[in-house]
Amino acid sequence: MKPEHKANLMPRVATFGEAMLRLTPAGFVPLQAAQSLEVQVGGAELNTAAGLAALGTPATWISALPAGPLGERIRAAVRSVNVDDEGILIRPGRCGLYYLEPAAAPRPAAVTYDRAGSAFSLAADYDWPKLLHDAGWFHVTGITAAVAPPGVVMAALQECKSRNINISFDLNYRATLWTPERAAAVLRTMLPFVDTLICGEADAELLFGIRGTNFESVAKQLAHEFGCPHIAAVRRDAPVAWRNRYGAIGWSERTGLIETPLFDCEVVDRLGAGDAAAAGFIVGLLQNDFSRGLHLGAACGALKHTIPGDLPRSTLADAEAVLAGAGMRVRR
Amino acid sequence: MKPEHKANLMPRVATFGEAMLRLTPAGFVPLQAAQSLEVQVGGAELNTAAGLAALGTPATWISALPAGPLGERIRAAVRSVNVDDEGILIRPGRCGLYYLEPAAAPRPAAVTYDRAGSAFSLAADYDWPKLLHDAGWFHVTGITAAVAPPGVVMAALQECKSRNINISFDLNYRATLWTPERAAAVLRTMLPFVDTLICGEADAELLFGIRGTNFESVAKQLAHEFGCPHIAAVRRDAPVAWRNRYGAIGWSERTGLIETPLFDCEVVDRLGAGDAAAAGFIVGLLQNDFSRGLHLGAACGALKHTIPGDLPRSTLADAEAVLAGAGMRVRR
Amino acid sequence: MKPEHKANLMPRVATFGEAMLRLTPAGFVPLQAAQSLEVQVGGAELNTAAGLAALGTPATWISALPAGPLGERIRAAVRSVNVDDEGILIRPGRCGLYYLEPAAAPRPAAVTYDRAGSAFSLAADYDWPKLLHDAGWFHVTGITAAVAPPGVVMAALQECKSRNINISFDLNYRATLWTPERAAAVLRTMLPFVDTLICGEADAELLFGIRGTNFESVAKQLAHEFGCPHIAAVRRDAPVAWRNRYGAIGWSERTGLIETPLFDCEVVDRLGAGDAAAAGFIVGLLQNDFSRGLHLGAACGALKHTIPGDLPRSTLADAEAVLAGAGMRVRR
Amino acid sequence: MKPEHKANLMPRVATFGEAMLRLTPAGFVPLQAAQSLEVQVGGAELNTAAGLAALGTPATWISALPAGPLGERIRAAVRSVNVDDEGILIRPGRCGLYYLEPAAAPRPAAVTYDRAGSAFSLAADYDWPKLLHDAGWFHVTGITAAVAPPGVVMAALQECKSRNINISFDLNYRATLWTPERAAAVLRTMLPFVDTLICGEADAELLFGIRGTNFESVAKQLAHEFGCPHIAAVRRDAPVAWRNRYGAIGWSERTGLIETPLFDCEVVDRLGAGDAAAAGFIVGLLQNDFSRGLHLGAACGALKHTIPGDLPRSTLADAEAVLAGAGMRVRR
Amino acid sequence: MKPEHKANLMPRVATFGEAMLRLTPAGFVPLQAAQSLEVQVGGAELNTAAGLAALGTPATWISALPAGPLGERIRAAVRSVNVDDEGILIRPGRCGLYYLEPAAAPRPAAVTYDRAGSAFSLAADYDWPKLLHDAGWFHVTGITAAVAPPGVVMAALQECKSRNINISFDLNYRATLWTPERAAAVLRTMLPFVDTLICGEADAELLFGIRGTNFESVAKQLAHEFGCPHIAAVRRDAPVAWRNRYGAIGWSERTGLIETPLFDCEVVDRLGAGDAAAAGFIVGLLQNDFSRGLHLGAACGALKHTIPGDLPRSTLADAEAVLAGAGMRVRR
Amino acid sequence: MKPEHKANLMPRVATFGEAMLRLTPAGFVPLQAAQSLEVQVGGAELNTAAGLAALGTPATWISALPAGPLGERIRAAVRSVNVDDEGILIRPGRCGLYYLEPAAAPRPAAVTYDRAGSAFSLAADYDWPKLLHDAGWFHVTGITAAVAPPGVVMAALQECKSRNINISFDLNYRATLWTPERAAAVLRTMLPFVDTLICGEADAELLFGIRGTNFESVAKQLAHEFGCPHIAAVRRDAPVAWRNRYGAIGWSERTGLIETPLFDCEVVDRLGAGDAAAAGFIVGLLQNDFSRGLHLGAACGALKHTIPGDLPRSTLADAEAVLAGAGMRVRR
C-alpha cells in the first residue's frame, strides 16, 4: 500500500532498460498450437522497478516506447504497479515482444524473442540530467548494455557518477544478444562505475575468464578487477520446473561472505525472479545493510516464483514473513 | 498517448467521489447462476477523470479507499488510465462493490449495490486546500452528495470558490440513495456554487418541481434558480439494449440552445457514458467553448458504449472522427 | 426467490420428458473447429418445469437418467433451478447429448443430436400412480411421444385422466425423430386426453391436414377434432438471428381469439423459448385465466431469449415488467 | 448418485451455519491485480452437509440468506450438491463474501472476509422444533458460535438435547472473529451438549489452557472437562502448498486412541478439507463405528484437496478406494 | 467434408501471398488494456484458398514462413482447413503479425500491422514451374504485389501465362503499404495477365483515374484498359458494425452487368469476407459461369461474417441455402 | 518443422485405429459439475502417428470417421499435426467420445467412454492394398483389435505380410472392451505377424499366463511363443498424479536387455505417453537401432506428459535434449 504522504526521505531509484509485451499460451499449450496468448509486460529493469515499488521504495523506470496502443499497454502496466512513468520517451520503432512457453519437466521453458527494431533499440536522445535529477540510485543490466544504441548506457553511468548516484548492475549475459567477447569488451568499460555487481560464477568465467573454487573467490576477483564494493548473485536449485529452491549470496570487503537460506518455491512463473532479487538487494543497500539486502532479495526472488507475469508484487511484510519462516497456513 | 513533457498550461481537473469494484457475470449469465465475475472499477467521478485523461486533460481523482488488496485493485485501475492517484486517502471501512447483470431486450440491466460501510462513506478528513492546490476545475456528482458524510462536499465547494476554481456538477439523482426531498434539500445548498449543471428534465421536475415544454425552458429555470451559467444534459434513445442513440444538449445565456446529433451506438457497455460525456463537456468549457464541449461529450458518451467497463478511453482523435462522420471502415 | 414456507395451495405441475447435455462451442466457432464446449442441460419438459419453478409454481420433472457423472450433471442442473428431482429414475443407457452451433445471419443455428440409446429412450417402468400422486397438472410434448418407448406416454395420460389431472401437450413435431405419418398416428391417440394443446398452423397442416385462413380457424378445427378446450401457439418473427420478435396466440370457445403483443428480443439464446412460454400458459391456466397465461407465456418466452442455456429463469416480476412495458432503463 | 427411493432408515443430519460467496482470482493472480473472480459457495457447516450428501447420508443445511440473486446463488449451490434447502430462512442483510488468494510456496493462501452485516449474522428467529423435526444428528462449529446472534446456537443445542439428537461440534477457533477469552466463555456453555468434539491440541491450549504430551492426553482432558465421549482432530503436514499429507486422529474411552494414515494430497483446493473430514466422522458415528468415521474422515478430507471449491463431492466408493490404497492408475 | 477419393477432374487452385498471426483482444477490450489475445491466422490469399477448400475445390497456398513455432502455427492452421501446404517455403525472417481491435459503432475496427521483416517479405526464390505444375487457376492480390520482393509476382504471372493458367487478381489497395502512384505503376504491369479483376470504383479512380457513373461504366473501362475479361467487386452496406449487408457485382462483355442481392449479415468477424467472395467467384469461373461465381461469392462473403477468424469455412450447401433464402430457423 | 522437399527415402508409417473426441472439464472440476469441456482428439494409433510426424517420420493414419462436423473436427486435428489424412474413410455411425477427469492424489484420473456405435466400430470395407501402397511400417494396438469389426485387423496384417511391411503391435489390454480370454484368443492369431510387440509383464500374465522373475524372462517367452523379434515395454513410477517417472525397457535376441533411465515428469497430461513412446520405438527400429528406439521412446513418452491433449508434439531435438540431460534452464 502506497502511503498517501510520500516520505521524501526515501531515495528514489531509477532503472533503465527495455520492456516488452510477453505473450504466453495458456495451459502449457505449445506455441505452435496456441489458440490464445496471455499478455504480460516484462523487462529486467522494469521488473526491478516494480519490485522496488512493491517494497515501498519509490522507483522510476526510464525507457523508450513506441506511440500507439502497444506502447500504451506497457505504460498502463508500469503505472498499475506504482512505478513512475515520467521517464518514458515515446519514440519511433516497434514494440518488442517475446513469447514464453512454460516448462514442465523434462521440457524446459522456451523464450522466443521478437524485439528487433524496437523503439528502445533505436532511441538515443535521453536527457540524463533531467531524467536523473531526483534519483538516489541507478540500476541497469547487461541486457540493456547489449540492446540500447552504443553510448547510451555509458552516458547514463557518467551522469550518475557526476551526481554521486550509486549504481547497481546485473550482468545478465544473454548469448542471443551478443558474443561473450563483445559483451566483455563493452561491460569492462561500464563496471568501473558500479557499486553493486550482480554476477554469478558462470558469467564471470565466460566473460572475464575469472575462475575460483567458490563464490567468495570469484567475487573477490571481480571486486578487485572492477573496483565494485559489493558482489551479489542468486542461487537456484531447479531439478524440475514446478518446484525450485532459491536464495542469494554476496560478498563485500566489509561484510565478507553472506549466504541466505534457499527457500522452497512452487513455481507459478519464474521469470523476473532475479530482477525481484535485485530490488531486494537495492533496498538493503539503500539502508547500508548488505546482509539485509541479500536476505530481502532472496525472499523477494523466491516470492516472485508465485506471481504470474514478470513483475514482482511482494511487500516488505511478505518478504519478512518468508524470512521469519512464517509457513504455509492459510492467512485469515 | 500521454505527452512526455506535460504542457503545464493545461489546467488540471480534480474530481471527487467513490469508486467501487464492479462484478459482472460473463456472457449474460444471471447473477444467481454466475460461475465467474469479471472485475472492473467504476464510480461516476473516477469515470469522468479517466475520460479527461484519455482526452489529454490532466486529471486527479480525490477519494478514500480501504487499505488492502481491494483498495489497491482500485488504485491500479486509476493509475492504469493515467489518472493521478495522489488525492486518494487510505481510510478504514469496506471496499464498495456493485454487481451488474447486463441487459438484452426485453430484460433491462440490473445493478445490485453493496456499498454500505465503505471507506468513502466514512471518510471526512479531506485536506481540501492541499488536495485542490493545483486544480483548475472541480467535478462532482449528486451521488457523492448522497454518499459522502455530511459537510464533505460543501467543504470542497467552498474551497473551490475561495480559489476561483470552476465547478461542474452532474445531478445524477439515484432513488436508492436518498429521497427526492432529501436530495433537493442538500443539492439546493450546493448548486449555487456550480458553473456547469448537468441535469435532465426528469430530475429537474422530480427534485425541484421545475417543468417546461422543452429542455431550453427547463434549463433557463435551472440557470435562474441556481445561478448556473451552463446547463447540459445527455440524450439517450434506447428502445433495446444493444443499440442505442446518444447525444447531448445544452443551454447557456450566451450560446442559447445547442443540440448535438444523436450517434448510433452498438452497446458493449453503457455504464459510464454520462460520465464520459461530462469529461467532454469539461474539455470544451476549459477552452471556453460550450458547443465544442457538448459535441465532444456526445461523441465521448457514444464511444463509451463500445468500451468494456466503466472507464472511458476515447482520445480526442477518436471523438473527432465520430464528430466528422468518419464511418465504420476498418482502420488499417 | 423460493418462499421458505411453501404455499401448499399451489398445485404442483409434473412434466415428463428427456433432458440432454447440450454442448456449445464458445464464440460462434463452428463445431468442426471447436476447442471448448460450454455445457448446458436442456430438454423441452425440463425447460418448462424450470420455467414454472422460476414463476413460483412447484414443479417436478419425471424422467430417466443414466447412473454416473453425466446423469448426475443433469440432476444438479435440475435441482439448481428449484425443480423437484424425486421423479427421476436411474436406468441403464447413455446420456443423450446435443451440439448447438449458434446462429448469425445468414447462418442459421444448427443442432446435432446424439441421443440414440439414451437411458430415457429405454426406460419403460414408470410407477405413474406414485409419480403423479401429488400432481395438479401434467405437461408433455410430442418429442417425448417420439422418443420414449411405446406405451409410456399413454400410460401417463391415462393415469392423469383417472386422477382428473389436467394435461397440456406441446405438439413440437421434429422431423428428425419421426415421419409426419407416424407422428400423426401416435399423437391422434394422445390428444383426446389433452386440455391445452400447443400447436401452430404448420404442424396442424403437416400432421393432421388441418388448414385455415388464420390461427383461429385452425384452432377451432383442432379443438373440435381432438376435444381440446384450449389451443395455443407461439409467434416468432426472426428475419435475423440476434433480434427477433416473440409473442403468443390462443383460442378457446370461452375466450375466443387472444393475441399478445410481439416483444422485441435481443437473442442471447433462443432455445427453450417455446418451453418457457408453455410454463407461462400453464400458470395462467392454473388460475383459470387463459389470457393471462398467454400473456405470461409471451413475456416468459421473450425473456428466455436473454438467458444463456435452455432453462428459463424469469420470475413473475420479470414477466410482469415486460407486460407493463417497463422499458430498458438500468434497474438500480 | 442419489438413490431414487430414499432409504428412510438412514438418519438425516442437520447442520447449521453461514455460507458465503467465495471469490477467487484465477491462476494465482494477486487480488490487487484480479481481472476476474471465480465464484464458489462455502461455509463450514454447509461444506459438511455437502460431504454427507455425497457420502449418501441425507443432509439439511439450516441457515439464513438474503433475498435476491446472491442468496439464490447460494441456494442453487446447496441444491446442486443434493443438500436439502428447506431449512433456509430468507432474512434481511447482506450476502457474506470472502476472497481467496491461493497459495504457492513460499506464499501462503490469504483469505479476506467481507461478512459484516450478513443476513446470517442478524437472523435469530429459527423455529428449532420445526427445523429439527426429522433430524437424527446435528452439526455445528465454533464459527457459527461466533457469528450468529447470541443465544441462537444454544437454542439449537437445547432443542437437540430435548430430542435426543446427537451433536458434533468442530471447535474451529478463528482469531479474526473473537478473542480466545470470549470464545472460551461462550464455548464452555455449549460443549457440555456435545457428543463429538473436533478440536486439536493448539485450540485446546489456546482456549481452555489444556496441555498434554500428545493428542491422547489432551483428548482425555477435553472429554473429562466437557463430558464429550468422542474427541477427534485432523492432521495436516504442509511444508509447501501444492502437496500436503492429511489424516485424522481420535480418542474415546471405549476405543482408546485411533490414528489413520496420512494420505498424500496434491492440492487443487484445500479449503473445506476439515469440513469434509467432519462428514466422514459423522457417517462413522451414525454407524456407531468411531474408527470407521475417522478413516472415512481422513479419506474424505484428503480427497477434498482434489476438488475445486469448498464443497466436498467424494462418494463412499471414492473414500474406500483411498483407504484401500487403490493407487493412481487411470480408471477406465 | 472432404471426399475420400478426390475427383481428379476438379482443377486445383494455387494462391500466393503472406499469412500472419492475427492477435485480437477478447470482448472488445482496447489493445492498450488487453489481458489476453486470441490467435487467428489470416492473409488474403490464404483466406481465399481456405474458402475454396471449404467449397470443395482443391487449393494450394504458396508462401514463405519462418522456421520455428510461429511459422508452424500458421502451417497447422493451413492444414486444418484442408489447404495443401506443399507450396510453403521455410525462409529466414520474422513471422508477420497483426492486431485487430473489433468494432462497435461508432468505433470502427482498427488493424495494427507488425509485418516488417517477415520471411515472406524477404523470400524471392520460388520455383514457379514446380509450384504451379498441377495448378488450374492462380489467385493473387495487390497486397502481395506490395509486400513481396520486386519481380516475384511477375515471375508467377509469367509462368501462369506460359502454362495457360487463368489468373484472378484482387486489387485490394492498402494505403499503408504503398502510395497510389507506386501501386498504379506496379499493378499496370500485372493486370494485362489477369482474367478476372476484382476492383471497386474507388480503387479504380484512386489508382488509375478511371471514373464512371456506375460500376458498369468503370468495369468496361478497366476491362478495356487492361484486357481483363471479367471485372468483379463486392458491395458492403455498413452503417454500423454488427449488422451489414453484403453482395457482389460483376461485368463481362459476354454477360453484361450482374448484380446479386445484398444479404443481411450479423457480424461475428468481417475480416476475410472479400477473400471468401473471391473464392466463390473462382468456383463459378472454373465452371465457366460468371453469374454463379458472383452469387456464390456474395453468399460466401456474407457467410464469412458469421465465422470467427479470417478463414472462410462455408460449404457449397451453406452458400446455396443462403442463395435459396432458406432463412434462420434452427437446423435440427 | 516439416521439410519442404520431402526426403522420399524415409519410409512412411501407417497406423490404424479409432480416434475420439476427448472432453475434459477445465481446472479439475468433476464431470458432474462441469460448466465447460475442453475438446481434444485422441486415439492410440493416431497418437503414435502424430508422434512420428513430430519426429520427422512421415505418417498416415488409417481410420473411419462419420460425416459431419464432429468427424471433420477430428480430421482437422489430424492434419494440424502433419499426419496424412488420405487414409480416412467417411462412414455411417456416431463419433466416439470419451470424458476425462484429471487426477490429483489421492484421486486418480477417470475416463468415461461413450464410443458404442461409432463409425470406426462399424466400418469394414478398407481397401488395404491401396491404403498400404506406400507404407514402410504398420502400427496397430490391441484396442483396435477389440473395437474394429472382426477380421478387419487380420486383413491388414495379412496385407502387410504380403508386402513385407514390418508391424509393431501395442498390446494395450483394456478390460472395459473385452475379457482376457476373448482378447487372448484374438490376439494369439495376430501376434505371429508382429515384429515388435509392446507388452508389459502384467498383460503377458493376464492374457497369456506368461510369468517371469523379470522383464527379460517374460520378454523371452513372448518372443518365443509368438515369434516376435523385439519386445518392448514402458515403465511408469506414479506415486502421485502430478509427478511421475517414465522410461522404457526392451529385449531382443540380438541386443539382449536394454533399459533406459526413468525421466522425471511433471504431468500436464499423461494420456498418450505410451503411444508417444511407440513412435520413438518405431523411429529407432526404422533405423535398425532398437536401443535408440527405446531411448527415443522413453524421452518422447516422458515429454508427452508435458503436452496437453493426447497428441505428442516432441521433435527429435526435444527428445535428444532429454536424453542428453540438458536440464531445465529457460531456453532463450
PDB file of N, CA, C and O in Angstrom, chain C residues 270-308:
ATOM      1  N   ARG C 270     -31.943 -18.561 -27.980  1.00  0.00           N
ATOM      2  CA  ARG C 270     -33.373 -18.703 -28.205  1.00  0.00           C
ATOM      3  C   ARG C 270     -33.906 -20.086 -27.858  1.00  0.00           C
ATOM      4  O   ARG C 270     -35.123 -20.284 -27.817  1.00  0.00           O
ATOM      5  N   LEU C 271     -33.032 -21.036 -27.589  1.00  0.00           N
ATOM      6  CA  LEU C 271     -33.550 -22.375 -27.296  1.00  0.00           C
ATOM      7  C   LEU C 271     -34.343 -22.358 -25.983  1.00  0.00           C
ATOM      8  O   LEU C 271     -33.950 -21.733 -25.025  1.00  0.00           O
ATOM      9  N   GLY C 272     -35.425 -23.079 -25.967  1.00  0.00           N
ATOM     10  CA  GLY C 272     -36.251 -23.151 -24.772  1.00  0.00           C
ATOM     11  C   GLY C 272     -37.293 -22.064 -24.676  1.00  0.00           C
ATOM     12  O   GLY C 272     -38.062 -22.041 -23.707  1.00  0.00           O
ATOM     13  N   ALA C 273     -37.350 -21.175 -25.658  1.00  0.00           N
ATOM     14  CA  ALA C 273     -38.340 -20.089 -25.572  1.00  0.00           C
ATOM     15  C   ALA C 273     -39.761 -20.654 -25.584  1.00  0.00           C
ATOM     16  O   ALA C 273     -40.613 -20.244 -24.793  1.00  0.00           O
ATOM     17  N   GLY C 274     -40.010 -21.604 -26.470  1.00  0.00           N
ATOM     18  CA  GLY C 274     -41.342 -22.195 -26.522  1.00  0.00           C
ATOM     19  C   GLY C 274     -41.686 -22.926 -25.229  1.00  0.00           C
ATOM     20  O   GLY C 274     -42.843 -22.921 -24.785  1.00  0.00           O
ATOM     21  N   ASP C 275     -40.695 -23.526 -24.615  1.00  0.00           N
ATOM     22  CA  ASP C 275     -40.940 -24.240 -23.355  1.00  0.00           C
ATOM     23  C   ASP C 275     -41.198 -23.251 -22.228  1.00  0.00           C
ATOM     24  O   ASP C 275     -42.006 -23.511 -21.326  1.00  0.00           O
ATOM     25  N   ALA C 276     -40.497 -22.114 -22.268  1.00  0.00           N
ATOM     26  CA  ALA C 276     -40.757 -21.059 -21.282  1.00  0.00           C
ATOM     27  C   ALA C 276     -42.168 -20.521 -21.466  1.00  0.00           C
ATOM     28  O   ALA C 276     -42.879 -20.260 -20.489  1.00  0.00           O
ATOM     29  N   ALA C 277     -42.563 -20.371 -22.730  1.00  0.00           N
ATOM     30  CA  ALA C 277     -43.921 -19.893 -22.994  1.00  0.00           C
ATOM     31  C   ALA C 277     -44.949 -20.880 -22.443  1.00  0.00           C
ATOM     32  O   ALA C 277     -45.952 -20.484 -21.832  1.00  0.00           O
ATOM     33  N   ALA C 278     -44.685 -22.170 -22.618  1.00  0.00           N
ATOM     34  CA  ALA C 278     -45.616 -23.179 -22.091  1.00  0.00           C
ATOM     35  C   ALA C 278     -45.770 -23.035 -20.584  1.00  0.00           C
ATOM     36  O   ALA C 278     -46.866 -23.190 -20.035  1.00  0.00           O
ATOM     37  N   ALA C 279     -44.660 -22.736 -19.895  1.00  0.00           N
ATOM     38  CA  ALA C 279     -44.754 -22.538 -18.449  1.00  0.00           C
ATOM     39  C   ALA C 279     -45.693 -21.381 -18.131  1.00  0.00           C
ATOM     40  O   ALA C 279     -46.526 -21.466 -17.217  1.00  0.00           O
ATOM     41  N   GLY C 280     -45.567 -20.293 -18.882  1.00  0.00           N
ATOM     42  CA  GLY C 280     -46.468 -19.166 -18.660  1.00  0.00           C
ATOM     43  C   GLY C 280     -47.910 -19.537 -18.943  1.00  0.00           C
ATOM     44  O   GLY C 280     -48.813 -19.196 -18.161  1.00  0.00           O
ATOM     45  N   PHE C 281     -48.130 -20.276 -20.031  1.00  0.00           N
ATOM     46  CA  PHE C 281     -49.502 -20.708 -20.342  1.00  0.00           C
ATOM     47  C   PHE C 281     -50.097 -21.462 -19.152  1.00  0.00           C
ATOM     48  O   PHE C 281     -51.229 -21.231 -18.735  1.00  0.00           O
ATOM     49  N   ILE C 282     -49.298 -22.401 -18.608  1.00  0.00           N
ATOM     50  CA  ILE C 282     -49.807 -23.259 -17.531  1.00  0.00           C
ATOM     51  C   ILE C 282     -50.128 -22.435 -16.290  1.00  0.00           C
ATOM     52  O   ILE C 282     -51.145 -22.652 -15.628  1.00  0.00           O
ATOM     53  N   VAL C 283     -49.255 -21.476 -15.970  1.00  0.00           N
ATOM     54  CA  VAL C 283     -49.515 -20.664 -14.785  1.00  0.00           C
ATOM     55  C   VAL C 283     -50.856 -19.938 -14.926  1.00  0.00           C
ATOM     56  O   VAL C 283     -51.648 -19.885 -13.972  1.00  0.00           O
ATOM     57  N   GLY C 284     -51.127 -19.419 -16.106  1.00  0.00           N
ATOM     58  CA  GLY C 284     -52.411 -18.769 -16.298  1.00  0.00           C
ATOM     59  C   GLY C 284     -53.562 -19.749 -16.207  1.00  0.00           C
ATOM     60  O   GLY C 284     -54.584 -19.481 -15.558  1.00  0.00           O
ATOM     61  N   LEU C 285     -53.407 -20.913 -16.819  1.00  0.00           N
ATOM     62  CA  LEU C 285     -54.500 -21.889 -16.824  1.00  0.00           C
ATOM     63  C   LEU C 285     -54.769 -22.424 -15.426  1.00  0.00           C
ATOM     64  O   LEU C 285     -55.909 -22.741 -15.078  1.00  0.00           O
ATOM     65  N   LEU C 286     -53.706 -22.541 -14.619  1.00  0.00           N
ATOM     66  CA  LEU C 286     -53.918 -22.975 -13.234  1.00  0.00           C
ATOM     67  C   LEU C 286     -54.771 -21.967 -12.474  1.00  0.00           C
ATOM     68  O   LEU C 286     -55.435 -22.302 -11.494  1.00  0.00           O
ATOM     69  N   GLN C 287     -54.727 -20.698 -12.938  1.00  0.00           N
ATOM     70  CA  GLN C 287     -55.561 -19.652 -12.335  1.00  0.00           C
ATOM     71  C   GLN C 287     -56.849 -19.475 -13.128  1.00  0.00           C
ATOM     72  O   GLN C 287     -57.597 -18.515 -12.912  1.00  0.00           O
ATOM     73  N   ASN C 288     -57.049 -20.412 -14.067  1.00  0.00           N
ATOM     74  CA  ASN C 288     -58.270 -20.372 -14.868  1.00  0.00           C
ATOM     75  C   ASN C 288     -58.365 -19.097 -15.691  1.00  0.00           C
ATOM     76  O   ASN C 288     -59.443 -18.581 -15.938  1.00  0.00           O
ATOM     77  N   ASP C 289     -57.215 -18.591 -16.120  1.00  0.00           N
ATOM     78  CA  ASP C 289     -57.203 -17.335 -16.861  1.00  0.00           C
ATOM     79  C   ASP C 289     -56.303 -17.520 -18.090  1.00  0.00           C
ATOM     80  O   ASP C 289     -55.096 -17.342 -18.037  1.00  0.00           O
ATOM     81  N   PHE C 290     -56.944 -17.927 -19.183  1.00  0.00           N
ATOM     82  CA  PHE C 290     -56.203 -18.279 -20.405  1.00  0.00           C
ATOM     83  C   PHE C 290     -55.479 -17.053 -20.947  1.00  0.00           C
ATOM     84  O   PHE C 290     -54.329 -17.130 -21.381  1.00  0.00           O
ATOM     85  N   SER C 291     -56.109 -15.899 -20.875  1.00  0.00           N
ATOM     86  CA  SER C 291     -55.484 -14.698 -21.417  1.00  0.00           C
ATOM     87  C   SER C 291     -54.224 -14.366 -20.634  1.00  0.00           C
ATOM     88  O   SER C 291     -53.170 -14.067 -21.213  1.00  0.00           O
ATOM     89  N   ARG C 292     -54.329 -14.452 -19.312  1.00  0.00           N
ATOM     90  CA  ARG C 292     -53.132 -14.202 -18.512  1.00  0.00           C
ATOM     91  C   ARG C 292     -52.047 -15.232 -18.851  1.00  0.00           C
ATOM     92  O   ARG C 292     -50.876 -14.893 -18.964  1.00  0.00           O
ATOM     93  N   GLY C 293     -52.443 -16.463 -19.046  1.00  0.00           N
ATOM     94  CA  GLY C 293     -51.472 -17.499 -19.410  1.00  0.00           C
ATOM     95  C   GLY C 293     -50.756 -17.150 -20.712  1.00  0.00           C
ATOM     96  O   GLY C 293     -49.532 -17.264 -20.810  1.00  0.00           O
ATOM     97  N   LEU C 294     -51.528 -16.730 -21.693  1.00  0.00           N
ATOM     98  CA  LEU C 294     -50.904 -16.395 -22.980  1.00  0.00           C
ATOM     99  C   LEU C 294     -49.965 -15.199 -22.835  1.00  0.00           C
ATOM    100  O   LEU C 294     -48.884 -15.177 -23.415  1.00  0.00           O
ATOM    101  N   HIS C 295     -50.378 -14.209 -22.045  1.00  0.00           N
ATOM    102  CA  HIS C 295     -49.511 -13.046 -21.875  1.00  0.00           C
ATOM    103  C   HIS C 295     -48.265 -13.400 -21.081  1.00  0.00           C
ATOM    104  O   HIS C 295     -47.146 -13.007 -21.438  1.00  0.00           O
ATOM    105  N   LEU C 296     -48.449 -14.145 -19.995  1.00  0.00           N
ATOM    106  CA  LEU C 296     -47.262 -14.588 -19.254  1.00  0.00           C
ATOM    107  C   LEU C 296     -46.358 -15.423 -20.154  1.00  0.00           C
ATOM    108  O   LEU C 296     -45.129 -15.300 -20.121  1.00  0.00           O
ATOM    109  N   GLY C 297     -46.960 -16.279 -20.940  1.00  0.00           N
ATOM    110  CA  GLY C 297     -46.171 -17.127 -21.833  1.00  0.00           C
ATOM    111  C   GLY C 297     -45.392 -16.301 -22.834  1.00  0.00           C
ATOM    112  O   GLY C 297     -44.204 -16.564 -23.094  1.00  0.00           O
ATOM    113  N   ALA C 298     -46.038 -15.297 -23.387  1.00  0.00           N
ATOM    114  CA  ALA C 298     -45.345 -14.439 -24.348  1.00  0.00           C
ATOM    115  C   ALA C 298     -44.166 -13.743 -23.680  1.00  0.00           C
ATOM    116  O   ALA C 298     -43.056 -13.684 -24.227  1.00  0.00           O
ATOM    117  N   ALA C 299     -44.391 -13.224 -22.475  1.00  0.00           N
ATOM    118  CA  ALA C 299     -43.315 -12.497 -21.785  1.00  0.00           C
ATOM    119  C   ALA C 299     -42.196 -13.460 -21.388  1.00  0.00           C
ATOM    120  O   ALA C 299     -41.010 -13.157 -21.547  1.00  0.00           O
ATOM    121  N   CYS C 300     -42.564 -14.617 -20.864  1.00  0.00           N
ATOM    122  CA  CYS C 300     -41.543 -15.587 -20.451  1.00  0.00           C
ATOM    123  C   CYS C 300     -40.776 -16.104 -21.659  1.00  0.00           C
ATOM    124  O   CYS C 300     -39.559 -16.310 -21.591  1.00  0.00           O
ATOM    125  N   GLY C 301     -41.472 -16.330 -22.743  1.00  0.00           N
ATOM    126  CA  GLY C 301     -40.789 -16.772 -23.959  1.00  0.00           C
ATOM    127  C   GLY C 301     -39.846 -15.696 -24.460  1.00  0.00           C
ATOM    128  O   GLY C 301     -38.704 -15.971 -24.842  1.00  0.00           O
ATOM    129  N   ALA C 302     -40.286 -14.458 -24.418  1.00  0.00           N
ATOM    130  CA  ALA C 302     -39.424 -13.363 -24.853  1.00  0.00           C
ATOM    131  C   ALA C 302     -38.207 -13.255 -23.934  1.00  0.00           C
ATOM    132  O   ALA C 302     -37.065 -13.116 -24.378  1.00  0.00           O
ATOM    133  N   LEU C 303     -38.459 -13.324 -22.645  1.00  0.00           N
ATOM    134  CA  LEU C 303     -37.353 -13.204 -21.682  1.00  0.00           C
ATOM    135  C   LEU C 303     -36.365 -14.355 -21.815  1.00  0.00           C
ATOM    136  O   LEU C 303     -35.170 -14.185 -21.594  1.00  0.00           O
ATOM    137  N   LYS C 304     -36.872 -15.547 -22.165  1.00  0.00           N
ATOM    138  CA  LYS C 304     -35.947 -16.677 -22.307  1.00  0.00           C
ATOM    139  C   LYS C 304     -34.848 -16.379 -23.323  1.00  0.00           C
ATOM    140  O   LYS C 304     -33.710 -16.843 -23.167  1.00  0.00           O
ATOM    141  N   HIS C 305     -35.139 -15.598 -24.334  1.00  0.00           N
ATOM    142  CA  HIS C 305     -34.114 -15.269 -25.337  1.00  0.00           C
ATOM    143  C   HIS C 305     -32.898 -14.583 -24.737  1.00  0.00           C
ATOM    144  O   HIS C 305     -31.837 -14.536 -25.350  1.00  0.00           O
ATOM    145  N   THR C 306     -33.055 -14.028 -23.545  1.00  0.00           N
ATOM    146  CA  THR C 306     -31.965 -13.248 -22.936  1.00  0.00           C
ATOM    147  C   THR C 306     -31.139 -14.070 -21.950  1.00  0.00           C
ATOM    148  O   THR C 306     -30.214 -13.534 -21.341  1.00  0.00           O
ATOM    149  N   ILE C 307     -31.463 -15.338 -21.788  1.00  0.00           N
ATOM    150  CA  ILE C 307     -30.821 -16.187 -20.772  1.00  0.00           C
ATOM    151  C   ILE C 307     -30.010 -17.272 -21.469  1.00  0.00           C
ATOM    152  O   ILE C 307     -30.544 -18.019 -22.287  1.00  0.00           O
ATOM    153  N   PRO C 308     -28.718 -17.408 -21.153  1.00  0.00           N
ATOM    154  CA  PRO C 308     -27.955 -18.499 -21.764  1.00  0.00           C
ATOM    155  C   PRO C 308     -28.458 -19.864 -21.296  1.00  0.00           C
ATOM    156  O   PRO C 308     -28.864 -20.012 -20.143  1.00  0.00           O
TER     157      PRO C 308
END
